[in-house]
Amino acid sequence: YSPSDGWNQGEDCSICTIRPDPSQAHGETWRDITSSADVATPHSFDFQFTGTGIAVFNIICNQQVNGQPTATNLQFFLDGQEDGNNFLHSPDPNGAPFVYNVGVYSHSGLQNGVHTLRVQAIPGMDSLILFDYLQVT
């Protein structure tokens, strides 16, 4: 996780104002961070895996809390190359406050082997990242 000191263990975070229901999260846990549009280096995490595919699942927030950004704006890099399949979500005030198990990225058909996925806030955009879990095939 980058930066390593900026990410929160969501269900245990006492300073977090965005509070999904832990019982709805995979394993009752998630990682979260709010990335501002003006940060020099976008917040990100890397995951190395062996397989032919990967899928990323997040919790999505539709509520506004004290003016904190709740849009989710992500880009993905697979084996060092930008994938081009960005995930953009603006809060929907008519939707459920939180949506769980949202597939924000998936890539299949890779050569079976070791790969690295980077999930990153899109530079220049506010982004709330509520990372829940990955599935590797």
PDB file of C-alpha atoms in Angstrom:
ATOM      1  CA  TYR A   1       0.000   0.000   0.000  1.00  0.00           C
ATOM      2  CA  SER A   2       1.364   3.389  -0.929  1.00  0.00           C
ATOM      3  CA  PRO A   3       1.820   5.445   1.056  1.00  0.00           C
ATOM      4  CA  SER A   4       2.099   2.772   3.711  1.00  0.00           C
ATOM      5  CA  ASP A   5       1.000   5.062   6.527  1.00  0.00           C
ATOM      6  CA  GLY A   6      -2.056   6.503   4.759  1.00  0.00           C
ATOM      7  CA  TRP A   7      -4.202   3.390   4.395  1.00  0.00           C
ATOM      8  CA  ASN A   8      -6.665   2.449   7.128  1.00  0.00           C
ATOM      9  CA  GLN A   9      -7.897  -0.967   8.195  1.00  0.00           C
ATOM     10  CA  GLY A  10     -11.520   0.025   7.593  1.00  0.00           C
ATOM     11  CA  GLU A  11     -13.430  -1.911  10.222  1.00  0.00           C
ATOM     12  CA  ASP A  12     -11.003  -0.814  12.971  1.00  0.00           C
ATOM     13  CA  CYS A  13     -10.569   2.809  11.885  1.00  0.00           C
ATOM     14  CA  SER A  14     -11.555   5.173  14.688  1.00  0.00           C
ATOM     15  CA  ILE A  15     -10.911   8.342  12.652  1.00  0.00           C
ATOM     16  CA  CYS A  16     -12.775   7.305   9.489  1.00  0.00           C
ATOM     17  CA  THR A  17     -16.009   9.147   8.714  1.00  0.00           C
ATOM     18  CA  ILE A  18     -17.059   6.720   5.959  1.00  0.00           C
ATOM     19  CA  ARG A  19     -18.300   3.596   7.767  1.00  0.00           C
ATOM     20  CA  PRO A  20     -19.544   0.639   5.681  1.00  0.00           C
ATOM     21  CA  ASP A  21     -21.175  -2.281   7.495  1.00  0.00           C
ATOM     22  CA  PRO A  22     -18.380  -4.772   8.306  1.00  0.00           C
ATOM     23  CA  SER A  23     -20.807  -7.703   8.096  1.00  0.00           C
ATOM     24  CA  GLN A  24     -21.349  -6.891   4.397  1.00  0.00           C
ATOM     25  CA  ALA A  25     -17.631  -6.774   3.528  1.00  0.00           C
ATOM     26  CA  HIS A  26     -15.730  -9.868   2.411  1.00  0.00           C
ATOM     27  CA  GLY A  27     -14.192 -11.334   5.565  1.00  0.00           C
ATOM     28  CA  GLU A  28     -15.678  -8.377   7.470  1.00  0.00           C
ATOM     29  CA  THR A  29     -12.620  -6.302   6.545  1.00  0.00           C
ATOM     30  CA  TRP A  30     -11.464  -3.766   3.945  1.00  0.00           C
ATOM     31  CA  ARG A  31      -8.731  -1.172   3.395  1.00  0.00           C
ATOM     32  CA  ASP A  32      -9.536   2.454   2.737  1.00  0.00           C
ATOM     33  CA  ILE A  33      -7.998   5.774   1.868  1.00  0.00           C
ATOM     34  CA  THR A  34      -9.192   9.086   0.487  1.00  0.00           C
ATOM     35  CA  SER A  35      -6.945  10.365  -2.278  1.00  0.00           C
ATOM     36  CA  SER A  36      -7.151  14.090  -3.017  1.00  0.00           C
ATOM     37  CA  ALA A  37      -6.873  15.456  -6.547  1.00  0.00           C
ATOM     38  CA  ASP A  38      -3.857  17.528  -5.500  1.00  0.00           C
ATOM     39  CA  VAL A  39      -1.597  14.776  -4.100  1.00  0.00           C
ATOM     40  CA  ALA A  40       1.784  14.553  -5.825  1.00  0.00           C
ATOM     41  CA  THR A  41       1.734  10.761  -6.013  1.00  0.00           C
ATOM     42  CA  PRO A  42      -1.651   9.024  -6.312  1.00  0.00           C
ATOM     43  CA  HIS A  43      -2.496   6.479  -3.628  1.00  0.00           C
ATOM     44  CA  SER A  44      -2.174   2.902  -4.821  1.00  0.00           C
ATOM     45  CA  PHE A  45      -1.586  -0.704  -3.938  1.00  0.00           C
ATOM     46  CA  ASP A  46       0.212  -3.501  -5.783  1.00  0.00           C
ATOM     47  CA  PHE A  47      -0.629  -7.176  -5.774  1.00  0.00           C
ATOM     48  CA  GLN A  48       1.564  -9.908  -7.217  1.00  0.00           C
ATOM     49  CA  PHE A  49      -0.243 -13.085  -8.233  1.00  0.00           C
ATOM     50  CA  THR A  50       0.233 -16.292 -10.178  1.00  0.00           C
ATOM     51  CA  GLY A  51      -2.569 -17.219 -12.547  1.00  0.00           C
ATOM     52  CA  THR A  52      -4.415 -16.376 -15.748  1.00  0.00           C
ATOM     53  CA  GLY A  53      -6.791 -13.715 -14.449  1.00  0.00           C
ATOM     54  CA  ILE A  54      -7.672 -11.338 -11.659  1.00  0.00           C
ATOM     55  CA  ALA A  55     -10.729  -9.426 -10.469  1.00  0.00           C
ATOM     56  CA  VAL A  56     -10.858  -6.557  -7.948  1.00  0.00           C
ATOM     57  CA  PHE A  57     -13.871  -5.852  -5.729  1.00  0.00           C
ATOM     58  CA  ASN A  58     -14.558  -2.680  -3.782  1.00  0.00           C
ATOM     59  CA  ILE A  59     -17.221  -1.186  -1.589  1.00  0.00           C
ATOM     60  CA  ILE A  60     -18.781   1.853  -3.257  1.00  0.00           C
ATOM     61  CA  CYS A  61     -20.129   4.814  -1.294  1.00  0.00           C
ATOM     62  CA  ASN A  62     -23.135   6.871  -2.462  1.00  0.00           C
ATOM     63  CA  GLN A  63     -23.383   9.221   0.499  1.00  0.00           C
ATOM     64  CA  GLN A  64     -21.739  12.565   1.193  1.00  0.00           C
ATOM     65  CA  VAL A  65     -20.137  12.872   4.639  1.00  0.00           C
ATOM     66  CA  ASN A  66     -18.936  16.290   5.830  1.00  0.00           C
ATOM     67  CA  GLY A  67     -17.852  17.259   2.321  1.00  0.00           C
ATOM     68  CA  GLN A  68     -15.423  14.348   2.089  1.00  0.00           C
ATOM     69  CA  PRO A  69     -14.942  13.046  -1.472  1.00  0.00           C
ATOM     70  CA  THR A  70     -16.866   9.825  -2.029  1.00  0.00           C
ATOM     71  CA  ALA A  71     -16.400   9.366  -5.773  1.00  0.00           C
ATOM     72  CA  THR A  72     -14.332   6.330  -6.747  1.00  0.00           C
ATOM     73  CA  ASN A  73     -11.923   6.978  -9.636  1.00  0.00           C
ATOM     74  CA  LEU A  74      -9.446   4.178 -10.307  1.00  0.00           C
ATOM     75  CA  GLN A  75      -6.962   3.173 -12.952  1.00  0.00           C
ATOM     76  CA  PHE A  76      -5.187  -0.145 -13.313  1.00  0.00           C
ATOM     77  CA  PHE A  77      -1.728  -1.219 -14.400  1.00  0.00           C
ATOM     78  CA  LEU A  78      -1.048  -4.851 -15.249  1.00  0.00           C
ATOM     79  CA  ASP A  79       2.591  -5.930 -15.444  1.00  0.00           C
ATOM     80  CA  GLY A  80       3.660  -2.280 -15.594  1.00  0.00           C
ATOM     81  CA  GLN A  81       1.330  -1.296 -18.458  1.00  0.00           C
ATOM     82  CA  GLU A  82      -1.736   0.904 -18.026  1.00  0.00           C
ATOM     83  CA  ASP A  83      -4.755  -1.246 -18.810  1.00  0.00           C
ATOM     84  CA  GLY A  84      -7.022   1.602 -19.966  1.00  0.00           C
ATOM     85  CA  ASN A  85     -10.110   0.187 -18.241  1.00  0.00           C
ATOM     86  CA  ASN A  86     -10.670   2.912 -15.661  1.00  0.00           C
ATOM     87  CA  PHE A  87     -13.426   2.653 -13.068  1.00  0.00           C
ATOM     88  CA  LEU A  88     -15.375   5.869 -12.435  1.00  0.00           C
ATOM     89  CA  HIS A  89     -18.231   6.157  -9.967  1.00  0.00           C
ATOM     90  CA  SER A  90     -19.960   9.336  -8.834  1.00  0.00           C
ATOM     91  CA  PRO A  91     -22.119   9.082  -5.716  1.00  0.00           C
ATOM     92  CA  ASP A  92     -25.801   8.421  -6.424  1.00  0.00           C
ATOM     93  CA  PRO A  93     -27.868  10.073  -3.670  1.00  0.00           C
ATOM     94  CA  ASN A  94     -30.844   7.911  -4.717  1.00  0.00           C
ATOM     95  CA  GLY A  95     -28.881   4.681  -4.358  1.00  0.00           C
ATOM     96  CA  ALA A  96     -28.076   2.601  -1.306  1.00  0.00           C
ATOM     97  CA  PRO A  97     -25.558   4.362   0.998  1.00  0.00           C
ATOM     98  CA  PHE A  98     -23.055   1.579   0.281  1.00  0.00           C
ATOM     99  CA  VAL A  99     -22.873  -1.021  -2.471  1.00  0.00           C
ATOM    100  CA  TYR A 100     -20.840  -4.134  -1.672  1.00  0.00           C
ATOM    101  CA  ASN A 101     -18.987  -6.663  -3.862  1.00  0.00           C
ATOM    102  CA  VAL A 102     -18.665  -4.210  -6.753  1.00  0.00           C
ATOM    103  CA  GLY A 103     -16.381  -5.504  -9.490  1.00  0.00           C
ATOM    104  CA  VAL A 104     -14.179  -2.544 -10.360  1.00  0.00           C
ATOM    105  CA  TYR A 105     -11.700  -4.423 -12.556  1.00  0.00           C
ATOM    106  CA  SER A 106     -11.218  -7.770 -14.194  1.00  0.00           C
ATOM    107  CA  HIS A 107      -8.736  -9.190 -16.656  1.00  0.00           C
ATOM    108  CA  SER A 108      -8.649 -12.757 -17.919  1.00  0.00           C
ATOM    109  CA  GLY A 109      -6.787 -14.692 -20.596  1.00  0.00           C
ATOM    110  CA  LEU A 110      -3.330 -13.946 -19.250  1.00  0.00           C
ATOM    111  CA  GLN A 111      -0.483 -16.366 -19.812  1.00  0.00           C
ATOM    112  CA  ASN A 112      -0.275 -18.549 -16.707  1.00  0.00           C
ATOM    113  CA  GLY A 113       2.520 -17.070 -14.655  1.00  0.00           C
ATOM    114  CA  VAL A 114       3.487 -14.351 -12.206  1.00  0.00           C
ATOM    115  CA  HIS A 115       1.843 -10.960 -12.755  1.00  0.00           C
ATOM    116  CA  THR A 116       1.610  -7.668 -10.879  1.00  0.00           C
ATOM    117  CA  LEU A 117      -1.511  -5.528 -10.677  1.00  0.00           C
ATOM    118  CA  ARG A 118      -1.416  -1.913  -9.485  1.00  0.00           C
ATOM    119  CA  VAL A 119      -4.695  -0.279  -8.444  1.00  0.00           C
ATOM    120  CA  GLN A 120      -4.323   3.498  -8.280  1.00  0.00           C
ATOM    121  CA  ALA A 121      -6.413   6.604  -7.775  1.00  0.00           C
ATOM    122  CA  ILE A 122      -6.618   8.524 -11.051  1.00  0.00           C
ATOM    123  CA  PRO A 123      -4.216  11.500 -10.841  1.00  0.00           C
ATOM    124  CA  GLY A 124      -5.952  14.871 -10.581  1.00  0.00           C
ATOM    125  CA  MET A 125      -9.233  13.389  -9.308  1.00  0.00           C
ATOM    126  CA  ASP A 126     -10.551  12.940  -5.776  1.00  0.00           C
ATOM    127  CA  SER A 127     -11.126   9.283  -4.989  1.00  0.00           C
ATOM    128  CA  LEU A 128     -12.408   7.289  -2.051  1.00  0.00           C
ATOM    129  CA  ILE A 129     -10.930   3.789  -2.247  1.00  0.00           C
ATOM    130  CA  LEU A 130     -12.700   1.125  -0.181  1.00  0.00           C
ATOM    131  CA  PHE A 131     -10.781  -1.951  -1.344  1.00  0.00           C
ATOM    132  CA  ASP A 132     -12.509  -5.171  -0.306  1.00  0.00           C
ATOM    133  CA  TYR A 133     -10.951  -8.216  -1.990  1.00  0.00           C
ATOM    134  CA  LEU A 134      -9.368  -9.861  -5.049  1.00  0.00           C
ATOM    135  CA  GLN A 135     -10.098 -13.074  -6.926  1.00  0.00           C
ATOM    136  CA  VAL A 136      -7.313 -14.814  -8.847  1.00  0.00           C
ATOM    137  CA  THR A 137      -7.905 -17.502 -11.479  1.00  0.00           C
TER     138      THR A 137
END
